[in-house]
PDB file of C-alpha atoms in Angstrom:
ATOM      1  CA  THR B   2      19.475  90.825  56.968  1.00  0.00           C
ATOM      2  CA  SER B   3      21.573  87.818  57.814  1.00  0.00           C
ATOM      3  CA  ASN B   4      18.850  86.460  59.654  1.00  0.00           C
ATOM      4  CA  VAL B   5      16.248  85.760  56.602  1.00  0.00           C
ATOM      5  CA  LYS B   6      15.455  82.225  55.999  1.00  0.00           C
ATOM      6  CA  LYS B   7      14.187  80.776  52.601  1.00  0.00           C
ATOM      7  CA  ALA B   8      12.148  77.844  51.955  1.00  0.00           C
ATOM      8  CA  VAL B   9      11.938  75.889  48.832  1.00  0.00           C
ATOM      9  CA  CYS B  10       8.979  73.678  47.653  1.00  0.00           C
ATOM     10  CA  LYS B  11       9.418  71.493  44.435  1.00  0.00           C
ATOM     11  CA  ILE B  12       5.919  70.954  42.887  1.00  0.00           C
ATOM     12  CA  THR B  13       5.605  68.038  40.095  1.00  0.00           C
ATOM     13  CA  VAL B  14       2.628  68.115  37.830  1.00  0.00           C
ATOM     14  CA  LYS B  15       1.594  64.979  36.460  1.00  0.00           C
ATOM     15  CA  THR B  16      -0.812  64.188  33.338  1.00  0.00           C
ATOM     16  CA  ARG B  17      -3.948  62.368  34.663  1.00  0.00           C
ATOM     17  CA  PRO B  18      -3.603  59.102  33.045  1.00  0.00           C
ATOM     18  CA  ILE B  19      -6.825  58.626  30.474  1.00  0.00           C
ATOM     19  CA  TYR B  20      -6.896  54.828  29.424  1.00  0.00           C
ATOM     20  CA  PRO B  21      -8.961  53.765  26.512  1.00  0.00           C
ATOM     21  CA  THR B  22     -12.238  52.454  26.792  1.00  0.00           C
ATOM     22  CA  ALA B  23     -12.055  50.794  23.505  1.00  0.00           C
ATOM     23  CA  VAL B  24      -9.331  50.130  20.782  1.00  0.00           C
ATOM     24  CA  ARG B  25     -10.014  49.658  17.087  1.00  0.00           C
ATOM     25  CA  LEU B  26      -7.822  48.502  14.053  1.00  0.00           C
ATOM     26  CA  ASN B  27      -7.696  49.947  10.866  1.00  0.00           C
ATOM     27  CA  LYS B  28      -8.509  46.377   9.333  1.00  0.00           C
ATOM     28  CA  THR B  29     -10.485  43.639  10.924  1.00  0.00           C
ATOM     29  CA  GLN B  30      -9.833  41.675   8.017  1.00  0.00           C
ATOM     30  CA  LEU B  31      -6.626  41.305   5.922  1.00  0.00           C
ATOM     31  CA  ASN B  32      -5.451  39.113   2.689  1.00  0.00           C
ATOM     32  CA  LEU B  33      -1.612  38.672   2.574  1.00  0.00           C
ATOM     33  CA  GLN B  34       0.439  36.951   0.280  1.00  0.00           C
ATOM     34  CA  VAL B  35       3.213  34.993   1.632  1.00  0.00           C
ATOM     35  CA  GLY B  36       6.415  36.959   2.257  1.00  0.00           C
ATOM     36  CA  LYS B  37       4.324  40.339   2.117  1.00  0.00           C
ATOM     37  CA  SER B  38       3.914  42.592   5.030  1.00  0.00           C
ATOM     38  CA  TYR B  39       1.234  45.122   6.136  1.00  0.00           C
ATOM     39  CA  ALA B  40       1.305  47.617   9.084  1.00  0.00           C
ATOM     40  CA  LEU B  41      -1.933  47.471  11.520  1.00  0.00           C
ATOM     41  CA  LYS B  42      -2.700  50.821  13.163  1.00  0.00           C
ATOM     42  CA  PRO B  43      -4.788  51.262  16.219  1.00  0.00           C
ATOM     43  CA  ALA B  44      -7.291  54.015  17.270  1.00  0.00           C
ATOM     44  CA  PHE B  45      -8.347  54.770  20.675  1.00  0.00           C
ATOM     45  CA  SER B  46     -11.623  55.879  22.303  1.00  0.00           C
ATOM     46  CA  PRO B  47     -11.933  58.460  23.879  1.00  0.00           C
ATOM     47  CA  ALA B  48      -9.750  60.720  21.604  1.00  0.00           C
ATOM     48  CA  ASN B  49      -7.881  62.302  24.405  1.00  0.00           C
ATOM     49  CA  THR B  50      -6.290  58.878  25.717  1.00  0.00           C
ATOM     50  CA  ASN B  51      -2.912  59.041  26.385  1.00  0.00           C
ATOM     51  CA  LYS B  52      -1.917  55.759  27.362  1.00  0.00           C
ATOM     52  CA  LYS B  53      -1.557  54.156  24.204  1.00  0.00           C
ATOM     53  CA  SER B  54       0.791  51.412  24.539  1.00  0.00           C
ATOM     54  CA  ILE B  55      -0.278  48.334  22.642  1.00  0.00           C
ATOM     55  CA  LYS B  56       1.090  44.648  22.940  1.00  0.00           C
ATOM     56  CA  TRP B  57       0.734  42.735  19.561  1.00  0.00           C
ATOM     57  CA  THR B  58       0.331  39.192  19.354  1.00  0.00           C
ATOM     58  CA  THR B  59      -0.272  36.301  16.505  1.00  0.00           C
ATOM     59  CA  SER B  60      -2.381  33.101  17.175  1.00  0.00           C
ATOM     60  CA  ASP B  61      -0.174  31.403  14.800  1.00  0.00           C
ATOM     61  CA  LYS B  62       3.433  32.531  14.037  1.00  0.00           C
ATOM     62  CA  ASN B  63       3.945  30.042  11.597  1.00  0.00           C
ATOM     63  CA  VAL B  64       1.354  31.464   9.418  1.00  0.00           C
ATOM     64  CA  ALA B  65       1.663  35.268  10.241  1.00  0.00           C
ATOM     65  CA  THR B  66       4.137  37.226  12.574  1.00  0.00           C
ATOM     66  CA  VAL B  67       3.564  40.643  13.961  1.00  0.00           C
ATOM     67  CA  ASP B  68       6.338  43.227  15.441  1.00  0.00           C
ATOM     68  CA  LYS B  69       6.213  45.341  18.265  1.00  0.00           C
ATOM     69  CA  ASN B  70       4.838  48.200  15.887  1.00  0.00           C
ATOM     70  CA  GLY B  71       1.991  46.061  14.467  1.00  0.00           C
ATOM     71  CA  LYS B  72       3.486  45.024  11.168  1.00  0.00           C
ATOM     72  CA  VAL B  73       1.874  41.735  10.150  1.00  0.00           C
ATOM     73  CA  LYS B  74       4.160  39.353   7.549  1.00  0.00           C
ATOM     74  CA  GLY B  75       2.553  36.499   5.980  1.00  0.00           C
ATOM     75  CA  ILE B  76       4.680  33.338   6.519  1.00  0.00           C
ATOM     76  CA  LYS B  77       2.709  30.352   4.932  1.00  0.00           C
ATOM     77  CA  SER B  78      -0.593  29.661   3.621  1.00  0.00           C
ATOM     78  CA  GLY B  79      -3.137  29.568   6.335  1.00  0.00           C
ATOM     79  CA  SER B  80      -5.319  31.603   8.941  1.00  0.00           C
ATOM     80  CA  ALA B  81      -4.039  33.877  12.040  1.00  0.00           C
ATOM     81  CA  VAL B  82      -5.438  36.269  14.199  1.00  0.00           C
ATOM     82  CA  ILE B  83      -3.623  39.287  15.282  1.00  0.00           C
ATOM     83  CA  THR B  84      -4.751  40.655  18.654  1.00  0.00           C
ATOM     84  CA  ALA B  85      -4.003  44.462  19.746  1.00  0.00           C
ATOM     85  CA  THR B  86      -3.986  44.470  23.468  1.00  0.00           C
ATOM     86  CA  ALA B  87      -3.823  47.955  25.710  1.00  0.00           C
ATOM     87  CA  ALA B  88      -2.286  48.681  28.918  1.00  0.00           C
ATOM     88  CA  ASN B  89      -5.686  48.305  30.602  1.00  0.00           C
ATOM     89  CA  GLY B  90      -6.676  44.915  28.718  1.00  0.00           C
ATOM     90  CA  GLN B  91      -8.924  46.286  26.067  1.00  0.00           C
ATOM     91  CA  THR B  92      -8.392  44.394  22.891  1.00  0.00           C
ATOM     92  CA  ALA B  93      -8.844  44.388  18.992  1.00  0.00           C
ATOM     93  CA  ARG B  94      -8.353  41.979  16.375  1.00  0.00           C
ATOM     94  CA  CYS B  95      -7.673  41.287  12.764  1.00  0.00           C
ATOM     95  CA  THR B  96      -8.172  37.958  10.954  1.00  0.00           C
ATOM     96  CA  VAL B  97      -5.449  37.446   8.498  1.00  0.00           C
ATOM     97  CA  GLN B  98      -5.636  35.042   5.686  1.00  0.00           C
ATOM     98  CA  VAL B  99      -2.329  34.150   4.092  1.00  0.00           C
ATOM     99  CA  THR B 100      -1.964  32.893   0.769  1.00  0.00           C
ATOM    100  CA  ARG B 101       0.810  32.171  -2.004  1.00  0.00           C
ATOM    101  CA  LYS B 102       1.084  32.162  -5.615  1.00  0.00           C
ATOM    102  CA  GLY B 103       1.427  29.024  -7.902  1.00  0.00           C
ATOM    103  CA  VAL B 104       0.491  25.503  -7.404  1.00  0.00           C
ATOM    104  CA  ALA B 105       1.795  23.380  -4.107  1.00  0.00           C
ATOM    105  CA  TYR B 106       1.937  19.611  -4.443  1.00  0.00           C
ATOM    106  CA  ARG B 107       1.507  17.328  -1.310  1.00  0.00           C
ATOM    107  CA  ALA B 108       1.532  13.760  -0.738  1.00  0.00           C
ATOM    108  CA  LEU B 109       0.303  11.307   2.027  1.00  0.00           C
ATOM    109  CA  LEU B 110       2.190   7.944   1.549  1.00  0.00           C
ATOM    110  CA  ILE B 111       0.793   5.018   3.943  1.00  0.00           C
ATOM    111  CA  GLY B 112       2.302   1.665   3.855  1.00  0.00           C
ATOM    112  CA  ASN B 113       1.103  -1.011   6.087  1.00  0.00           C
ATOM    113  CA  SER B 114       3.267  -4.079   5.957  1.00  0.00           C
ATOM    114  CA  ASN B 115       3.279  -5.513   9.880  1.00  0.00           C
ATOM    115  CA  TYR B 116      -0.252  -7.072   9.785  1.00  0.00           C
ATOM    116  CA  ALA B 117      -0.530  -9.759  12.489  1.00  0.00           C
ATOM    117  CA  GLY B 118       0.375 -13.389  11.549  1.00  0.00           C
ATOM    118  CA  GLN B 119       0.431 -14.658   8.155  1.00  0.00           C
ATOM    119  CA  ASN B 120      -0.971 -11.532   6.810  1.00  0.00           C
ATOM    120  CA  PHE B 121       2.390  -9.741   6.882  1.00  0.00           C
ATOM    121  CA  LEU B 122       3.291  -8.018   3.652  1.00  0.00           C
ATOM    122  CA  ASP B 123       6.792  -7.318   2.340  1.00  0.00           C
ATOM    123  CA  GLY B 124       5.519  -4.971  -0.451  1.00  0.00           C
ATOM    124  CA  PRO B 125       4.043  -1.701   1.284  1.00  0.00           C
ATOM    125  CA  GLN B 126       7.085  -0.913   3.436  1.00  0.00           C
ATOM    126  CA  ASN B 127       9.099  -0.894  -0.087  1.00  0.00           C
ATOM    127  CA  ASP B 128       6.358   0.880  -2.027  1.00  0.00           C
ATOM    128  CA  VAL B 129       6.346   3.805   0.125  1.00  0.00           C
ATOM    129  CA  ARG B 130       9.978   4.439   0.088  1.00  0.00           C
ATOM    130  CA  ASP B 131       9.841   4.193  -3.630  1.00  0.00           C
ATOM    131  CA  MET B 132       7.297   6.593  -4.191  1.00  0.00           C
ATOM    132  CA  GLN B 133       8.950   9.060  -1.639  1.00  0.00           C
ATOM    133  CA  ALA B 134      12.187   8.863  -3.742  1.00  0.00           C
ATOM    134  CA  MET B 135      10.308   9.301  -7.176  1.00  0.00           C
ATOM    135  CA  MET B 136       8.241  12.260  -6.000  1.00  0.00           C
ATOM    136  CA  LYS B 137      11.427  14.134  -4.277  1.00  0.00           C
ATOM    137  CA  THR B 138      13.062  14.074  -7.921  1.00  0.00           C
ATOM    138  CA  GLN B 139       9.922  14.923  -9.912  1.00  0.00           C
ATOM    139  CA  LYS B 140       8.615  18.360 -10.946  1.00  0.00           C
ATOM    140  CA  TYR B 141       5.124  19.286 -11.900  1.00  0.00           C
ATOM    141  CA  GLN B 142       4.710  22.449 -14.008  1.00  0.00           C
ATOM    142  CA  ASN B 143       8.115  23.187 -12.761  1.00  0.00           C
ATOM    143  CA  GLU B 144       7.094  22.826  -9.013  1.00  0.00           C
ATOM    144  CA  ARG B 145       8.617  20.233  -6.484  1.00  0.00           C
ATOM    145  CA  PHE B 146       6.505  18.535  -3.870  1.00  0.00           C
ATOM    146  CA  ARG B 147       6.131  20.998  -1.088  1.00  0.00           C
ATOM    147  CA  GLN B 148       5.239  18.163   1.477  1.00  0.00           C
ATOM    148  CA  ILE B 149       5.912  14.495   1.580  1.00  0.00           C
ATOM    149  CA  SER B 150       4.623  12.706   4.762  1.00  0.00           C
ATOM    150  CA  VAL B 151       5.401   9.026   4.794  1.00  0.00           C
ATOM    151  CA  CYS B 152       3.681   7.008   7.457  1.00  0.00           C
ATOM    152  CA  GLN B 153       4.021   2.986   8.013  1.00  0.00           C
ATOM    153  CA  ASP B 154       2.269   0.659   9.845  1.00  0.00           C
ATOM    154  CA  LEU B 155      -0.958   2.539  10.961  1.00  0.00           C
ATOM    155  CA  THR B 156      -4.259   1.548  12.492  1.00  0.00           C
ATOM    156  CA  GLY B 157      -7.378   2.578  11.221  1.00  0.00           C
ATOM    157  CA  ASP B 158      -7.618   5.694  13.650  1.00  0.00           C
ATOM    158  CA  GLN B 159      -4.168   6.851  12.946  1.00  0.00           C
ATOM    159  CA  MET B 160      -5.010   6.564   8.977  1.00  0.00           C
ATOM    160  CA  ARG B 161      -7.811   8.979   9.796  1.00  0.00           C
ATOM    161  CA  GLN B 162      -5.711  11.233  11.982  1.00  0.00           C
ATOM    162  CA  GLU B 163      -3.077  11.701   9.286  1.00  0.00           C
ATOM    163  CA  ILE B 164      -5.342  12.643   6.399  1.00  0.00           C
ATOM    164  CA  LYS B 165      -7.265  15.114   8.872  1.00  0.00           C
ATOM    165  CA  LYS B 166      -3.607  16.744   9.434  1.00  0.00           C
ATOM    166  CA  LEU B 167      -3.959  17.641   5.959  1.00  0.00           C
ATOM    167  CA  TYR B 168      -6.970  20.124   6.557  1.00  0.00           C
ATOM    168  CA  THR B 169      -4.471  22.649   8.557  1.00  0.00           C
ATOM    169  CA  SER B 170      -1.543  22.090   6.475  1.00  0.00           C
ATOM    170  CA  GLY B 171      -2.159  25.217   4.189  1.00  0.00           C
ATOM    171  CA  ILE B 172      -3.683  23.797   1.094  1.00  0.00           C
ATOM    172  CA  GLN B 173      -5.160  26.264  -1.146  1.00  0.00           C
ATOM    173  CA  LYS B 174      -8.093  25.581  -4.002  1.00  0.00           C
ATOM    174  CA  ASN B 175      -5.505  25.404  -6.714  1.00  0.00           C
ATOM    175  CA  ASP B 176      -3.229  22.983  -5.107  1.00  0.00           C
ATOM    176  CA  VAL B 177      -2.664  19.106  -5.854  1.00  0.00           C
ATOM    177  CA  THR B 178      -2.624  16.316  -2.965  1.00  0.00           C
ATOM    178  CA  PHE B 179      -1.685  12.852  -3.687  1.00  0.00           C
ATOM    179  CA  PHE B 180      -3.169  10.274  -1.470  1.00  0.00           C
ATOM    180  CA  TYR B 181      -1.441   6.890  -1.713  1.00  0.00           C
ATOM    181  CA  PHE B 182      -1.998   3.575   0.404  1.00  0.00           C
ATOM    182  CA  SER B 183      -0.381   0.177   0.114  1.00  0.00           C
ATOM    183  CA  GLY B 184      -1.432  -2.782   2.097  1.00  0.00           C
ATOM    184  CA  HIS B 185      -4.356  -5.306   2.511  1.00  0.00           C
ATOM    185  CA  GLY B 186      -7.949  -4.393   1.412  1.00  0.00           C
ATOM    186  CA  LEU B 187     -11.160  -6.144   1.782  1.00  0.00           C
ATOM    187  CA  GLY B 188     -14.717  -6.486   0.702  1.00  0.00           C
ATOM    188  CA  TYR B 189     -17.529  -6.893   2.766  1.00  0.00           C
ATOM    189  CA  GLU B 190     -21.134  -6.841   1.584  1.00  0.00           C
ATOM    190  CA  GLY B 191     -20.537  -5.068  -1.602  1.00  0.00           C
ATOM    191  CA  THR B 192     -18.278  -2.326  -0.192  1.00  0.00           C
ATOM    192  CA  SER B 193     -14.471  -1.918  -0.201  1.00  0.00           C
ATOM    193  CA  TYR B 194     -12.171  -1.269   2.790  1.00  0.00           C
ATOM    194  CA  LEU B 195      -8.587  -0.066   3.286  1.00  0.00           C
ATOM    195  CA  VAL B 196      -7.297  -2.321   6.274  1.00  0.00           C
ATOM    196  CA  GLY B 197      -5.271  -0.678   9.157  1.00  0.00           C
ATOM    197  CA  LEU B 198      -3.122  -2.975  11.628  1.00  0.00           C
ATOM    198  CA  ASP B 199      -6.062  -3.388  14.147  1.00  0.00           C
ATOM    199  CA  ALA B 200      -8.753  -4.413  11.626  1.00  0.00           C
ATOM    200  CA  ASP B 201      -9.052  -7.913  13.297  1.00  0.00           C
ATOM    201  CA  THR B 202      -9.368  -6.690  16.792  1.00  0.00           C
ATOM    202  CA  SER B 203     -11.373  -2.932  16.233  1.00  0.00           C
ATOM    203  CA  ALA B 204     -14.419  -2.104  14.596  1.00  0.00           C
ATOM    204  CA  SER B 205     -12.555   1.059  13.534  1.00  0.00           C
ATOM    205  CA  GLY B 206      -9.754  -0.667  11.831  1.00  0.00           C
ATOM    206  CA  ALA B 207     -10.918  -0.553   8.267  1.00  0.00           C
ATOM    207  CA  ILE B 208     -11.613   2.551   6.028  1.00  0.00           C
ATOM    208  CA  SER B 209     -14.734   2.051   4.053  1.00  0.00           C
ATOM    209  CA  VAL B 210     -14.959   3.693   0.426  1.00  0.00           C
ATOM    210  CA  HIS B 211     -17.716   5.976   1.539  1.00  0.00           C
ATOM    211  CA  GLU B 212     -15.846   7.145   4.689  1.00  0.00           C
ATOM    212  CA  LEU B 213     -12.472   7.671   2.652  1.00  0.00           C
ATOM    213  CA  ARG B 214     -14.454  10.171   0.360  1.00  0.00           C
ATOM    214  CA  ARG B 215     -15.785  11.781   3.232  1.00  0.00           C
ATOM    215  CA  LEU B 216     -12.264  12.126   4.693  1.00  0.00           C
ATOM    216  CA  LEU B 217     -10.832  13.630   1.552  1.00  0.00           C
ATOM    217  CA  ASP B 218     -13.591  15.682   0.502  1.00  0.00           C
ATOM    218  CA  PRO B 219     -12.665  18.673   2.920  1.00  0.00           C
ATOM    219  CA  ILE B 220      -9.193  18.958   1.176  1.00  0.00           C
ATOM    220  CA  PRO B 221      -9.006  21.964  -1.183  1.00  0.00           C
ATOM    221  CA  GLY B 222      -8.011  21.757  -4.734  1.00  0.00           C
ATOM    222  CA  LYS B 223      -7.287  18.450  -6.505  1.00  0.00           C
ATOM    223  CA  VAL B 224      -6.849  15.025  -4.760  1.00  0.00           C
ATOM    224  CA  VAL B 225      -5.272  12.061  -6.563  1.00  0.00           C
ATOM    225  CA  VAL B 226      -5.914   8.995  -5.091  1.00  0.00           C
ATOM    226  CA  ILE B 227      -3.548   5.745  -5.631  1.00  0.00           C
ATOM    227  CA  LEU B 228      -4.473   2.376  -3.858  1.00  0.00           C
ATOM    228  CA  ASP B 229      -2.438  -0.488  -4.051  1.00  0.00           C
ATOM    229  CA  SER B 230      -4.569  -3.097  -2.200  1.00  0.00           C
ATOM    230  CA  CYS B 231      -7.121  -5.950  -2.665  1.00  0.00           C
ATOM    231  CA  HIS B 232     -10.546  -4.635  -3.570  1.00  0.00           C
ATOM    232  CA  SER B 233      -9.303  -1.172  -4.754  1.00  0.00           C
ATOM    233  CA  GLY B 234     -11.553  -1.348  -7.541  1.00  0.00           C
ATOM    234  CA  GLY B 235     -14.406  -0.785  -5.449  1.00  0.00           C
ATOM    235  CA  PHE B 236     -13.323   2.621  -4.707  1.00  0.00           C
ATOM    236  CA  ILE B 237     -14.222   3.474  -8.413  1.00  0.00           C
ATOM    237  CA  GLY B 238     -17.311   1.211  -8.720  1.00  0.00           C
ATOM    238  CA  LYS B 239     -15.470  -1.727 -10.030  1.00  0.00           C
ATOM    239  CA  GLY B 240     -15.875  -3.858  -6.858  1.00  0.00           C
ATOM    240  CA  LYS B 241     -16.909  -7.472  -8.408  1.00  0.00           C
ATOM    241  CA  ALA B 242     -14.148 -10.189  -8.259  1.00  0.00           C
ATOM    242  CA  GLN B 243     -12.556 -11.329 -11.622  1.00  0.00           C
ATOM    243  CA  SER B 244      -9.909 -13.841 -12.198  1.00  0.00           C
ATOM    244  CA  ALA B 245      -6.610 -12.793 -13.544  1.00  0.00           C
ATOM    245  CA  ALA B 246      -7.273 -15.110 -16.662  1.00  0.00           C
ATOM    246  CA  GLY B 247     -10.744 -13.200 -17.519  1.00  0.00           C
ATOM    247  CA  TYR B 248      -9.019  -9.767 -17.084  1.00  0.00           C
ATOM    248  CA  ASN B 249      -6.046 -10.706 -19.185  1.00  0.00           C
ATOM    249  CA  GLN B 250      -8.566 -11.702 -21.611  1.00  0.00           C
ATOM    250  CA  GLN B 251     -10.363  -8.574 -21.524  1.00  0.00           C
ATOM    251  CA  VAL B 252      -7.072  -6.507 -22.045  1.00  0.00           C
ATOM    252  CA  LEU B 253      -6.096  -8.542 -25.286  1.00  0.00           C
ATOM    253  CA  SER B 254      -9.475  -8.375 -26.835  1.00  0.00           C
ATOM    254  CA  ALA B 255      -9.304  -4.536 -26.132  1.00  0.00           C
ATOM    255  CA  PHE B 256      -6.153  -4.509 -28.167  1.00  0.00           C
ATOM    256  CA  GLU B 257      -7.359  -6.822 -30.830  1.00  0.00           C
ATOM    257  CA  GLU B 258     -10.338  -4.469 -31.645  1.00  0.00           C
TER     258      GLU B 258
END
């Protein structure tokens, strides 16, 4: 009849959210060459997890990048950690080691000129510029220098810092690194030293032959050391002073034999 009334009830059934209690990746260690890519894939526990959204992040985008789908790309030599984070905070990680083919050449050029008072040197500021210009034009095994760092007028600690920067610059075991120093050198109690600008006022202002070896040893590959300073012979076990006349006579004698 016209007096009949009707009521409607709309029922919405929602799926109960099931968040993961653990997240795993198909790789925990990954080796990639520069320019190559690999897709990481997550797996979830429990198996009936229905909240599977993942946020991907990299610890160093200069070494390896990762997109929203977990695709990792090698950018430059080095190590980076890729992290997958679920909506409830569960995480999984993969350590990526990025390498490249071939040999890379690098150089750290240090020229100390601005020593105090009468110790000022004209040469080193020009030496490092000339070395840089030469290296920019040279090829070794058909490879140009990948990196040339030029530093001038450094203290002892600043020289140490510049050397240590090489540790994280992506150097590989088949690479070649040049270390060049032009500046004052000194000899003390049978040991040779490279002199920073603060050597007169600070105990850390000079680097001994032994310390330089310890600083350079962690650098992978070959390290070529070029020193233009007084007492540099001490760095190859030739530290005793010798007159110019005596040295010249040894050279002449060697060619006369």
